[in-house]
Amino acid sequence: MDTQVEIRLCGTKPLVFKKEDVERLRCQHRIVGALIGALPRLPLQNAYPGLPLLLSAEEATLLISKDFAVMNASGNWTFLKTDLDRLRYRVFEYLWSKQLYITRGLKFGGDFMAYPGDPMRFHSHYIVLATERDSPLALLDIISKGRLAINVKKTFVIAGPAEESSDDDIETFSIQWAGF
C-alpha cells in the first residue's frame, strides 16, 4: 500500500505541500485541487501558481474517508456540518466513483465540473448542480443553465438523492438545449 498523503489544515483550508503527494493525488486518485502558491524563482508572476495545493472540502473528505490521506492538524476535520455539505459530498463521491475528474463549477453556475480525464488534457463534459430531490428549481434557471452549458460545449447535470426504492444513492438528470 502507498503511503498516505499528508494534508495540513491551515485555518479551515486543507493544503498539500509535497510535490510527490500532489502528483500521486492527480495521477492515482483523480484529485485535482488548485495550486495557490508562488513559484520560488518567480514569486511576482501569477500566471503559473505553485505549491501548496488547495483541496476542496469534498476532495479532502474523500481522501480521508478512503484512507488515501491523513489530516495533520490540531483539530478534527469537520466538513460535513450541513445538509448541503453532505449532499455535495455525496454527489462528488458519486462522480468520482464513475472515474471522472472533478473541479469546482461556480464559474459556470454549478457545484462541480466533471471531466472524462485529466483537466490538463481534456475538456470538461458536465456542469453539475447538487440539489435535494424535492428542492424547487425555477424553470428559467433550468433553461438558462441548459443554454449556458450548450454554449460552452457541456451538458448541464442536476444530481441529487435517488428515490428510496432505487438501488442507486445518487440520481442524475441531464439538460441539453437543442438550439435553432
GROMACS .gro file of N, CA and C in nm:
model
  540
    1MET      N    1   0.083  -0.118   0.000
    1MET     CA    2   0.000   0.000   0.000
    1MET      C    3   0.088   0.125   0.000
    2ASP      N    4   0.047   0.225  -0.077
    2ASP     CA    5   0.118   0.352  -0.080
    2ASP      C    6   0.107   0.422   0.053
    3THR      N    7   0.205   0.507   0.079
    3THR     CA    8   0.195   0.588   0.200
    3THR      C    9   0.084   0.690   0.180
    4GLN      N   10   0.026   0.731   0.290
    4GLN     CA   11  -0.084   0.827   0.283
    4GLN      C   12  -0.030   0.967   0.256
    5VAL      N   13  -0.109   1.042   0.182
    5VAL     CA   14  -0.078   1.181   0.155
    5VAL      C   15  -0.103   1.261   0.283
    6GLU      N   16  -0.015   1.355   0.310
    6GLU     CA   17  -0.031   1.439   0.430
    6GLU      C   18  -0.102   1.568   0.392
    7ILE      N   19  -0.216   1.592   0.455
    7ILE     CA   20  -0.291   1.716   0.436
    7ILE      C   21  -0.274   1.800   0.562
    8ARG      N   22  -0.233   1.923   0.543
    8ARG     CA   23  -0.221   2.015   0.657
    8ARG      C   24  -0.336   2.114   0.653
    9LEU      N   25  -0.395   2.132   0.769
    9LEU     CA   26  -0.505   2.226   0.780
    9LEU      C   27  -0.451   2.361   0.824
   10CYS      N   28  -0.465   2.461   0.737
   10CYS     CA   29  -0.424   2.598   0.769
   10CYS      C   30  -0.550   2.681   0.786
   11GLY      N   31  -0.589   2.706   0.909
   11GLY     CA   32  -0.720   2.765   0.936
   11GLY      C   33  -0.825   2.662   0.903
   12THR      N   34  -0.903   2.688   0.800
   12THR     CA   35  -1.003   2.590   0.755
   12THR      C   36  -0.967   2.535   0.617
   13LYS      N   37  -0.848   2.569   0.566
   13LYS     CA   38  -0.809   2.530   0.430
   13LYS      C   39  -0.720   2.405   0.433
   14PRO      N   40  -0.762   2.297   0.367
   14PRO     CA   41  -0.678   2.177   0.357
   14PRO      C   42  -0.574   2.195   0.245
   15LEU      N   43  -0.446   2.186   0.281
   15LEU     CA   44  -0.337   2.209   0.186
   15LEU      C   45  -0.244   2.089   0.180
   16VAL      N   46  -0.187   2.067   0.060
   16VAL     CA   47  -0.086   1.964   0.039
   16VAL      C   48   0.040   2.036  -0.006
   17PHE      N   49   0.153   2.007   0.060
   17PHE     CA   50   0.276   2.081   0.035
   17PHE      C   51   0.382   2.003  -0.043
   18LYS      N   52   0.375   1.871  -0.046
   18LYS     CA   53   0.479   1.791  -0.113
   18LYS      C   54   0.441   1.764  -0.258
   19LYS      N   55   0.536   1.789  -0.349
   19LYS     CA   56   0.507   1.769  -0.491
   19LYS      C   57   0.479   1.623  -0.523
   20GLU      N   58   0.542   1.531  -0.452
   20GLU     CA   59   0.516   1.389  -0.475
   20GLU      C   60   0.372   1.354  -0.439
   21ASP      N   61   0.323   1.415  -0.332
   21ASP     CA   62   0.184   1.393  -0.291
   21ASP      C   63   0.086   1.451  -0.393
   22VAL      N   64   0.117   1.568  -0.444
   22VAL     CA   65   0.031   1.632  -0.545
   22VAL      C   66   0.024   1.544  -0.670
   23GLU      N   67   0.139   1.493  -0.711
   23GLU     CA   68   0.144   1.404  -0.829
   23GLU      C   69   0.064   1.276  -0.803
   24ARG      N   70   0.079   1.218  -0.687
   24ARG     CA   71   0.004   1.096  -0.653
   24ARG      C   72  -0.146   1.122  -0.652
   25LEU      N   73  -0.187   1.234  -0.594
   25LEU     CA   74  -0.330   1.267  -0.590
   25LEU      C   75  -0.388   1.277  -0.730
   26ARG      N   76  -0.316   1.343  -0.818
   26ARG     CA   77  -0.368   1.364  -0.954
   26ARG      C   78  -0.363   1.237  -1.038
   27CYS      N   79  -0.252   1.168  -1.035
   27CYS     CA   80  -0.233   1.051  -1.122
   27CYS      C   81  -0.302   0.924  -1.072
   28GLN      N   82  -0.300   0.901  -0.943
   28GLN     CA   83  -0.356   0.777  -0.889
   28GLN      C   84  -0.499   0.791  -0.838
   29HIS      N   85  -0.534   0.909  -0.789
   29HIS     CA   86  -0.665   0.924  -0.723
   29HIS      C   87  -0.759   1.023  -0.792
   30ARG      N   88  -0.717   1.081  -0.905
   30ARG     CA   89  -0.801   1.175  -0.982
   30ARG      C   90  -0.846   1.295  -0.899
   31ILE      N   91  -0.760   1.344  -0.811
   31ILE     CA   92  -0.789   1.462  -0.730
   31ILE      C   93  -0.705   1.577  -0.784
   32VAL      N   94  -0.770   1.686  -0.824
   32VAL     CA   95  -0.704   1.795  -0.894
   32VAL      C   96  -0.663   1.908  -0.799
   33GLY      N   97  -0.755   1.955  -0.716
   33GLY     CA   98  -0.725   2.067  -0.628
   33GLY      C   99  -0.692   2.193  -0.707
   34ALA      N  100  -0.631   2.290  -0.641
   34ALA     CA  101  -0.591   2.415  -0.707
   34ALA      C  102  -0.459   2.462  -0.647
   35LEU      N  103  -0.358   2.476  -0.733
   35LEU     CA  104  -0.230   2.530  -0.687
   35LEU      C  105  -0.250   2.677  -0.653
   36ILE      N  106  -0.200   2.718  -0.536
   36ILE     CA  107  -0.224   2.856  -0.492
   36ILE      C  108  -0.097   2.931  -0.452
   37GLY      N  109   0.017   2.866  -0.459
   37GLY     CA  110   0.141   2.929  -0.413
   37GLY      C  111   0.216   3.000  -0.524
   38ALA      N  112   0.322   3.069  -0.487
   38ALA     CA  113   0.409   3.137  -0.581
   38ALA      C  114   0.527   3.045  -0.615
   39LEU      N  115   0.577   3.055  -0.736
   39LEU     CA  116   0.695   2.979  -0.773
   39LEU      C  117   0.817   3.042  -0.708
   40PRO      N  118   0.907   2.963  -0.649
   40PRO     CA  119   1.020   3.018  -0.574
   40PRO      C  120   1.108   3.113  -0.656
   41ARG      N  121   1.128   3.084  -0.783
   41ARG     CA  122   1.218   3.168  -0.864
   41ARG      C  123   1.147   3.283  -0.934
   42LEU      N  124   1.014   3.279  -0.934
   42LEU     CA  125   0.936   3.386  -0.998
   42LEU      C  126   0.820   3.426  -0.907
   43PRO      N  127   0.848   3.477  -0.789
   43PRO     CA  128   0.742   3.500  -0.691
   43PRO      C  129   0.644   3.611  -0.729
   44LEU      N  130   0.679   3.700  -0.821
   44LEU     CA  131   0.591   3.811  -0.854
   44LEU      C  132   0.497   3.782  -0.971
   45GLN      N  133   0.519   3.674  -1.043
   45GLN     CA  134   0.428   3.640  -1.152
   45GLN      C  135   0.309   3.565  -1.095
   46ASN      N  136   0.196   3.570  -1.162
   46ASN     CA  137   0.078   3.499  -1.113
   46ASN      C  138   0.011   3.415  -1.222
   47ALA      N  139   0.080   3.392  -1.332
   47ALA     CA  140   0.023   3.311  -1.441
   47ALA      C  141   0.035   3.162  -1.411
   48TYR      N  142   0.139   3.122  -1.340
   48TYR     CA  143   0.163   2.981  -1.311
   48TYR      C  144   0.181   2.962  -1.161
   49PRO      N  145   0.075   2.927  -1.090
   49PRO     CA  146   0.088   2.908  -0.945
   49PRO      C  147   0.166   2.781  -0.912
   50GLY      N  148   0.220   2.777  -0.792
   50GLY     CA  149   0.295   2.662  -0.745
   50GLY      C  150   0.234   2.606  -0.617
   51LEU      N  151   0.314   2.527  -0.546
   51LEU     CA  152   0.269   2.467  -0.421
   51LEU      C  153   0.244   2.575  -0.316
   52PRO      N  154   0.154   2.555  -0.225
   52PRO     CA  155   0.079   2.434  -0.194
   52PRO      C  156  -0.044   2.416  -0.283
   53LEU      N  157  -0.100   2.295  -0.275
   53LEU     CA  158  -0.222   2.260  -0.344
   53LEU      C  159  -0.338   2.274  -0.246
   54LEU      N  160  -0.435   2.357  -0.282
   54LEU     CA  161  -0.555   2.374  -0.200
   54LEU      C  162  -0.657   2.270  -0.244
   55LEU      N  163  -0.704   2.191  -0.150
   55LEU     CA  164  -0.807   2.092  -0.177
   55LEU      C  165  -0.943   2.149  -0.144
   56SER      N  166  -1.043   2.110  -0.220
   56SER     CA  167  -1.179   2.147  -0.183
   56SER      C  168  -1.217   2.062  -0.061
   57ALA      N  169  -1.319   2.105   0.008
   57ALA     CA  170  -1.365   2.028   0.125
   57ALA      C  171  -1.407   1.888   0.084
   58GLU      N  172  -1.468   1.876  -0.033
   58GLU     CA  173  -1.512   1.744  -0.081
   58GLU      C  174  -1.392   1.655  -0.113
   59GLU      N  175  -1.288   1.713  -0.175
   59GLU     CA  176  -1.169   1.635  -0.207
   59GLU      C  177  -1.101   1.585  -0.080
   60ALA      N  178  -1.083   1.674   0.018
   60ALA     CA  179  -1.018   1.635   0.143
   60ALA      C  180  -1.098   1.528   0.216
   61THR      N  181  -1.230   1.542   0.219
   61THR     CA  182  -1.314   1.445   0.287
   61THR      C  183  -1.307   1.310   0.219
   62LEU      N  184  -1.308   1.308   0.086
   62LEU     CA  185  -1.298   1.182   0.012
   62LEU      C  186  -1.165   1.113   0.040
   63LEU      N  187  -1.055   1.190   0.034
   63LEU     CA  188  -0.923   1.133   0.057
   63LEU      C  189  -0.911   1.072   0.196
   64ILE      N  190  -0.964   1.139   0.296
   64ILE     CA  191  -0.958   1.089   0.433
   64ILE      C  192  -1.048   0.966   0.450
   65SER      N  193  -1.169   0.972   0.393
   65SER     CA  194  -1.263   0.859   0.409
   65SER      C  195  -1.215   0.733   0.337
   66LYS      N  196  -1.137   0.749   0.230
   66LYS     CA  197  -1.085   0.633   0.155
   66LYS      C  198  -0.947   0.591   0.206
   67ASP      N  199  -0.898   0.654   0.311
   67ASP     CA  200  -0.766   0.627   0.368
   67ASP      C  201  -0.651   0.653   0.270
   68PHE      N  202  -0.671   0.746   0.177
   68PHE     CA  203  -0.564   0.787   0.087
   68PHE      C  204  -0.480   0.897   0.150
   69ALA      N  205  -0.535   0.962   0.252
   69ALA     CA  206  -0.467   1.075   0.313
   69ALA      C  207  -0.494   1.080   0.462
   70VAL      N  208  -0.409   1.154   0.530
   70VAL     CA  209  -0.426   1.178   0.672
   70VAL      C  210  -0.419   1.328   0.695
   71MET      N  211  -0.504   1.378   0.784
   71MET     CA  212  -0.507   1.521   0.815
   71MET      C  213  -0.410   1.549   0.928
   72ASN      N  214  -0.316   1.638   0.904
   72ASN     CA  215  -0.218   1.676   1.005
   72ASN      C  216  -0.263   1.810   1.064
   73ALA      N  217  -0.344   1.804   1.166
   73ALA     CA  218  -0.398   1.927   1.226
   73ALA      C  219  -0.424   1.904   1.374
   74SER      N  220  -0.431   2.013   1.447
   74SER     CA  221  -0.458   2.001   1.590
   74SER      C  222  -0.603   1.962   1.618
   75GLY      N  223  -0.694   2.003   1.530
   75GLY     CA  224  -0.836   1.970   1.548
   75GLY      C  225  -0.878   1.859   1.455
   76ASN      N  226  -1.003   1.822   1.462
   76ASN     CA  227  -1.056   1.721   1.372
   76ASN      C  228  -1.114   1.787   1.249
   77TRP      N  229  -1.115   1.713   1.139
   77TRP     CA  230  -1.172   1.761   1.014
   77TRP      C  231  -1.323   1.744   1.024
   78THR      N  232  -1.395   1.854   1.024
   78THR     CA  233  -1.541   1.850   1.040
   78THR      C  234  -1.608   1.928   0.929
   79PHE      N  235  -1.597   1.877   0.808
   79PHE     CA  236  -1.655   1.946   0.695
   79PHE      C  237  -1.806   1.924   0.683
   80LEU      N  238  -1.853   1.803   0.702
   80LEU     CA  239  -1.992   1.769   0.675
   80LEU      C  240  -2.084   1.819   0.786
   81LYS      N  241  -2.100   1.951   0.794
   81LYS     CA  242  -2.181   2.011   0.901
   81LYS      C  243  -2.326   2.029   0.863
   82THR      N  244  -2.353   2.068   0.739
   82THR     CA  245  -2.490   2.098   0.697
   82THR      C  246  -2.541   1.992   0.601
   83ASP      N  247  -2.671   1.992   0.578
   83ASP     CA  248  -2.731   1.900   0.481
   83ASP      C  249  -2.675   1.926   0.341
   84LEU      N  250  -2.654   2.053   0.307
   84LEU     CA  251  -2.599   2.086   0.176
   84LEU      C  252  -2.456   2.034   0.162
   85ASP      N  253  -2.374   2.044   0.268
   85ASP     CA  254  -2.238   1.989   0.266
   85ASP      C  255  -2.243   1.839   0.240
   86ARG      N  256  -2.330   1.770   0.310
   86ARG     CA  257  -2.342   1.624   0.294
   86ARG      C  258  -2.388   1.587   0.154
   87LEU      N  259  -2.484   1.663   0.100
   87LEU     CA  260  -2.533   1.637  -0.035
   87LEU      C  261  -2.423   1.659  -0.138
   88ARG      N  262  -2.353   1.770  -0.129
   88ARG     CA  263  -2.245   1.798  -0.224
   88ARG      C  264  -2.137   1.689  -0.217
   89TYR      N  265  -2.107   1.645  -0.096
   89TYR     CA  266  -2.007   1.539  -0.083
   89TYR      C  267  -2.056   1.410  -0.148
   90ARG      N  268  -2.181   1.374  -0.125
   90ARG     CA  269  -2.236   1.252  -0.185
   90ARG      C  270  -2.232   1.258  -0.338
   91VAL      N  271  -2.264   1.374  -0.394
   91VAL     CA  272  -2.259   1.391  -0.540
   91VAL      C  273  -2.114   1.384  -0.587
   92PHE      N  274  -2.023   1.452  -0.516
   92PHE     CA  275  -1.881   1.447  -0.551
   92PHE      C  276  -1.830   1.303  -0.551
   93GLU      N  277  -1.861   1.230  -0.445
   93GLU     CA  278  -1.816   1.091  -0.434
   93GLU      C  279  -1.875   1.005  -0.546
   94TYR      N  280  -2.001   1.029  -0.580
   94TYR     CA  281  -2.066   0.955  -0.688
   94TYR      C  282  -1.993   0.981  -0.822
   95LEU      N  283  -1.966   1.107  -0.852
   95LEU     CA  284  -1.896   1.140  -0.977
   95LEU      C  285  -1.757   1.080  -0.978
   96TRP      N  286  -1.688   1.088  -0.865
   96TRP     CA  287  -1.553   1.031  -0.855
   96TRP      C  288  -1.557   0.880  -0.876
   97SER      N  289  -1.660   0.814  -0.824
   97SER     CA  290  -1.672   0.668  -0.840
   97SER      C  291  -1.697   0.628  -0.985
   98LYS      N  292  -1.741   0.723  -1.066
   98LYS     CA  293  -1.763   0.699  -1.210
   98LYS      C  294  -1.637   0.728  -1.291
   99GLN      N  295  -1.523   0.736  -1.225
   99GLN     CA  296  -1.391   0.756  -1.286
   99GLN      C  297  -1.375   0.894  -1.348
  100LEU      N  298  -1.449   0.992  -1.301
  100LEU     CA  299  -1.439   1.128  -1.352
  100LEU      C  300  -1.343   1.211  -1.266
  101TYR      N  301  -1.281   1.309  -1.327
  101TYR     CA  302  -1.206   1.411  -1.255
  101TYR      C  303  -1.305   1.522  -1.226
  102ILE      N  304  -1.298   1.582  -1.108
  102ILE     CA  305  -1.395   1.683  -1.069
  102ILE      C  306  -1.324   1.807  -1.019
  103THR      N  307  -1.371   1.923  -1.066
  103THR     CA  308  -1.322   2.051  -1.016
  103THR      C  309  -1.442   2.135  -0.974
  104ARG      N  310  -1.415   2.252  -0.922
  104ARG     CA  311  -1.524   2.342  -0.881
  104ARG      C  312  -1.597   2.393  -1.005
  105GLY      N  313  -1.727   2.418  -0.991
  105GLY     CA  314  -1.806   2.458  -1.106
  105GLY      C  315  -1.874   2.592  -1.094
  106LEU      N  316  -1.837   2.673  -0.995
  106LEU     CA  317  -1.903   2.801  -0.973
  106LEU      C  318  -1.895   2.893  -1.095
  107LYS      N  319  -1.786   2.886  -1.168
  107LYS     CA  320  -1.765   2.971  -1.285
  107LYS      C  321  -1.875   2.953  -1.389
  108PHE      N  322  -1.935   2.833  -1.391
  108PHE     CA  323  -2.039   2.802  -1.489
  108PHE      C  324  -2.176   2.780  -1.425
  109GLY      N  325  -2.194   2.822  -1.301
  109GLY     CA  326  -2.324   2.815  -1.237
  109GLY      C  327  -2.360   2.682  -1.176
  110GLY      N  328  -2.261   2.596  -1.156
  110GLY     CA  329  -2.286   2.466  -1.093
  110GLY      C  330  -2.201   2.449  -0.970
  111ASP      N  331  -2.209   2.331  -0.911
  111ASP     CA  332  -2.124   2.299  -0.797
  111ASP      C  333  -1.992   2.238  -0.842
  112PHE      N  334  -1.998   2.158  -0.950
  112PHE     CA  335  -1.880   2.086  -0.998
  112PHE      C  336  -1.872   2.088  -1.149
  113MET      N  337  -1.750   2.071  -1.200
  113MET     CA  338  -1.725   2.043  -1.341
  113MET      C  339  -1.671   1.900  -1.343
  114ALA      N  340  -1.716   1.819  -1.438
  114ALA     CA  341  -1.671   1.680  -1.446
  114ALA      C  342  -1.602   1.656  -1.580
  115TYR      N  343  -1.487   1.591  -1.574
  115TYR     CA  344  -1.403   1.567  -1.691
  115TYR      C  345  -1.384   1.416  -1.710
  116PRO      N  346  -1.374   1.369  -1.836
  116PRO     CA  347  -1.352   1.226  -1.861
  116PRO      C  348  -1.207   1.184  -1.835
  117GLY      N  349  -1.117   1.280  -1.825
  117GLY     CA  350  -0.976   1.254  -1.798
  117GLY      C  351  -0.916   1.376  -1.730
  118ASP      N  352  -0.785   1.378  -1.718
  118ASP     CA  353  -0.716   1.487  -1.650
  118ASP      C  354  -0.753   1.622  -1.715
  119PRO      N  355  -0.795   1.720  -1.635
  119PRO     CA  356  -0.834   1.850  -1.690
  119PRO      C  357  -0.723   1.922  -1.768
  120MET      N  358  -0.599   1.882  -1.751
  120MET     CA  359  -0.489   1.940  -1.829
  120MET      C  360  -0.494   1.892  -1.973
  121ARG      N  361  -0.562   1.779  -1.997
  121ARG     CA  362  -0.566   1.722  -2.132
  121ARG      C  363  -0.706   1.709  -2.190
  122PHE      N  364  -0.808   1.724  -2.108
  122PHE     CA  365  -0.946   1.704  -2.154
  122PHE      C  366  -1.031   1.826  -2.125
  123HIS      N  367  -1.128   1.848  -2.211
  123HIS     CA  368  -1.230   1.950  -2.192
  123HIS      C  369  -1.337   1.890  -2.100
  124SER      N  370  -1.394   1.969  -2.011
  124SER     CA  371  -1.498   1.915  -1.924
  124SER      C  372  -1.623   1.884  -2.005
  125HIS      N  373  -1.693   1.780  -1.964
  125HIS     CA  374  -1.815   1.740  -2.033
  125HIS      C  375  -1.941   1.787  -1.960
  126TYR      N  376  -1.932   1.803  -1.828
  126TYR     CA  377  -2.052   1.828  -1.749
  126TYR      C  378  -2.035   1.943  -1.651
  127ILE      N  379  -2.142   2.021  -1.636
  127ILE     CA  380  -2.158   2.116  -1.527
  127ILE      C  381  -2.260   2.050  -1.436
  128VAL      N  382  -2.225   2.028  -1.310
  128VAL     CA  383  -2.310   1.951  -1.220
  128VAL      C  384  -2.361   2.039  -1.106
  129LEU      N  385  -2.490   2.035  -1.085
  129LEU     CA  386  -2.554   2.105  -0.974
  129LEU      C  387  -2.608   2.001  -0.877
  130ALA      N  388  -2.566   2.008  -0.751
  130ALA     CA  389  -2.617   1.918  -0.647
  130ALA      C  390  -2.739   1.981  -0.584
  131THR      N  391  -2.851   1.909  -0.584
  131THR     CA  392  -2.973   1.963  -0.526
  131THR      C  393  -3.055   1.852  -0.462
  132GLU      N  394  -3.128   1.888  -0.360
  132GLU     CA  395  -3.216   1.790  -0.295
  132GLU      C  396  -3.328   1.751  -0.391
  133ARG      N  397  -3.377   1.632  -0.374
  133ARG     CA  398  -3.480   1.578  -0.463
  133ARG      C  399  -3.605   1.667  -0.470
  134ASP      N  400  -3.652   1.717  -0.358
  134ASP     CA  401  -3.775   1.795  -0.354
  134ASP      C  402  -3.751   1.945  -0.360
  135SER      N  403  -3.628   1.986  -0.385
  135SER     CA  404  -3.595   2.129  -0.392
  135SER      C  405  -3.653   2.188  -0.520
  136PRO      N  406  -3.726   2.296  -0.509
  136PRO     CA  407  -3.782   2.356  -0.632
  136PRO      C  408  -3.672   2.422  -0.715
  137LEU      N  409  -3.680   2.404  -0.846
  137LEU     CA  410  -3.590   2.471  -0.938
  137LEU      C  411  -3.675   2.556  -1.031
  138ALA      N  412  -3.642   2.683  -1.043
  138ALA     CA  413  -3.718   2.772  -1.131
  138ALA      C  414  -3.695   2.731  -1.276
  139LEU      N  415  -3.801   2.730  -1.354
  139LEU     CA  416  -3.792   2.691  -1.494
  139LEU      C  417  -3.692   2.779  -1.570
  140LEU      N  418  -3.692   2.908  -1.539
  140LEU     CA  419  -3.598   2.999  -1.604
  140LEU      C  420  -3.453   2.963  -1.572
  141ASP      N  421  -3.427   2.917  -1.449
  141ASP     CA  422  -3.291   2.874  -1.412
  141ASP      C  423  -3.250   2.751  -1.491
  142ILE      N  424  -3.341   2.656  -1.505
  142ILE     CA  425  -3.310   2.534  -1.580
  142ILE      C  426  -3.280   2.568  -1.726
  143ILE      N  427  -3.362   2.655  -1.784
  143ILE     CA  428  -3.342   2.695  -1.924
  143ILE      C  429  -3.210   2.768  -1.941
  144SER      N  430  -3.182   2.864  -1.852
  144SER     CA  431  -3.059   2.942  -1.866
  144SER      C  432  -2.935   2.855  -1.844
  145LYS      N  433  -2.940   2.763  -1.750
  145LYS     CA  434  -2.824   2.676  -1.726
  145LYS      C  435  -2.804   2.579  -1.842
  146GLY      N  436  -2.913   2.530  -1.898
  146GLY     CA  437  -2.903   2.442  -2.015
  146GLY      C  438  -2.847   2.515  -2.136
  147ARG      N  439  -2.890   2.638  -2.157
  147ARG     CA  440  -2.839   2.717  -2.270
  147ARG      C  441  -2.693   2.755  -2.250
  148LEU      N  442  -2.657   2.793  -2.127
  148LEU     CA  443  -2.518   2.824  -2.098
  148LEU      C  444  -2.429   2.703  -2.126
  149ALA      N  445  -2.472   2.588  -2.076
  149ALA     CA  446  -2.392   2.466  -2.094
  149ALA      C  447  -2.369   2.435  -2.241
  150ILE      N  448  -2.471   2.445  -2.323
  150ILE     CA  449  -2.455   2.413  -2.464
  150ILE      C  450  -2.363   2.515  -2.533
  151ASN      N  451  -2.369   2.641  -2.489
  151ASN     CA  452  -2.281   2.742  -2.548
  151ASN      C  453  -2.134   2.721  -2.515
  152VAL      N  454  -2.106   2.654  -2.405
  152VAL     CA  455  -1.966   2.624  -2.370
  152VAL      C  456  -1.934   2.476  -2.393
  153LYS      N  457  -2.017   2.410  -2.475
  153LYS     CA  458  -1.996   2.271  -2.517
  153LYS      C  459  -1.991   2.172  -2.400
  154LYS      N  460  -2.091   2.185  -2.313
  154LYS     CA  461  -2.102   2.096  -2.198
  154LYS      C  462  -2.248   2.053  -2.184
  155THR      N  463  -2.271   1.958  -2.097
  155THR     CA  464  -2.405   1.915  -2.062
  155THR      C  465  -2.430   1.956  -1.919
  156PHE      N  466  -2.547   2.016  -1.892
  156PHE     CA  467  -2.581   2.054  -1.756
  156PHE      C  468  -2.647   1.934  -1.688
  157VAL      N  469  -2.600   1.899  -1.569
  157VAL     CA  470  -2.650   1.782  -1.496
  157VAL      C  471  -2.702   1.826  -1.360
  158ILE      N  472  -2.822   1.781  -1.328
  158ILE     CA  473  -2.878   1.801  -1.195
  158ILE      C  474  -2.863   1.668  -1.123
  159ALA      N  475  -2.799   1.669  -1.007
  159ALA     CA  476  -2.773   1.546  -0.931
  159ALA      C  477  -2.827   1.560  -0.790
  160GLY      N  478  -2.886   1.454  -0.740
  160GLY     CA  479  -2.940   1.455  -0.605
  160GLY      C  480  -2.971   1.315  -0.557
  161PRO      N  481  -3.022   1.303  -0.436
  161PRO     CA  482  -3.052   1.171  -0.380
  161PRO      C  483  -3.156   1.097  -0.465
  162ALA      N  484  -3.134   0.969  -0.483
  162ALA     CA  485  -3.228   0.886  -0.558
  162ALA      C  486  -3.349   0.856  -0.472
  163GLU      N  487  -3.455   0.809  -0.537
  163GLU     CA  488  -3.573   0.766  -0.462
  163GLU      C  489  -3.534   0.653  -0.368
  164GLU      N  490  -3.606   0.641  -0.259
  164GLU     CA  491  -3.573   0.537  -0.161
  164GLU      C  492  -3.583   0.398  -0.219
  165SER      N  493  -3.667   0.378  -0.319
  165SER     CA  494  -3.684   0.245  -0.378
  165SER      C  495  -3.572   0.211  -0.476
  166SER      N  496  -3.486   0.308  -0.507
  166SER     CA  497  -3.379   0.286  -0.603
  166SER      C  498  -3.258   0.221  -0.538
  167ASP      N  499  -3.182   0.147  -0.618
  167ASP     CA  500  -3.058   0.086  -0.569
  167ASP      C  501  -2.943   0.187  -0.568
  168ASP      N  502  -2.956   0.292  -0.647
  168ASP     CA  503  -2.851   0.393  -0.655
  168ASP      C  504  -2.867   0.495  -0.542
  169ASP      N  505  -2.755   0.552  -0.503
  169ASP     CA  506  -2.754   0.654  -0.398
  169ASP      C  507  -2.785   0.792  -0.456
  170ILE      N  508  -2.734   0.817  -0.577
  170ILE     CA  509  -2.750   0.946  -0.644
  170ILE      C  510  -2.817   0.925  -0.780
  171GLU      N  511  -2.903   1.018  -0.813
  171GLU     CA  512  -2.975   1.015  -0.940
  171GLU      C  513  -2.934   1.140  -1.018
  172THR      N  514  -2.914   1.126  -1.148
  172THR     CA  515  -2.873   1.241  -1.230
  172THR      C  516  -2.969   1.261  -1.347
  173PHE      N  517  -2.986   1.388  -1.382
  173PHE     CA  518  -3.067   1.427  -1.497
  173PHE      C  519  -2.987   1.526  -1.578
  174SER      N  520  -2.976   1.504  -1.709
  174SER     CA  521  -2.901   1.597  -1.793
  174SER      C  522  -2.997   1.687  -1.870
  175ILE      N  523  -2.954   1.810  -1.887
  175ILE     CA  524  -3.030   1.912  -1.959
  175ILE      C  525  -2.947   1.954  -2.080
  176GLN      N  526  -3.004   1.940  -2.198
  176GLN     CA  527  -2.937   1.987  -2.319
  176GLN      C  528  -3.032   2.077  -2.394
  177TRP      N  529  -2.978   2.184  -2.446
  177TRP     CA  530  -3.057   2.279  -2.522
  177TRP      C  531  -3.038   2.248  -2.670
  178ALA      N  532  -3.147   2.226  -2.741
  178ALA     CA  533  -3.139   2.185  -2.881
  178ALA      C  534  -3.091   2.298  -2.971
  179GLY      N  535  -3.121   2.421  -2.935
  179GLY     CA  536  -3.079   2.534  -3.017
  179GLY      C  537  -3.153   2.536  -3.151
  180PHE      N  538  -3.131   2.642  -3.228
  180PHE     CA  539  -3.200   2.652  -3.356
  180PHE      C  540  -3.096   2.664  -3.465
   0.00000   0.00000   0.00000
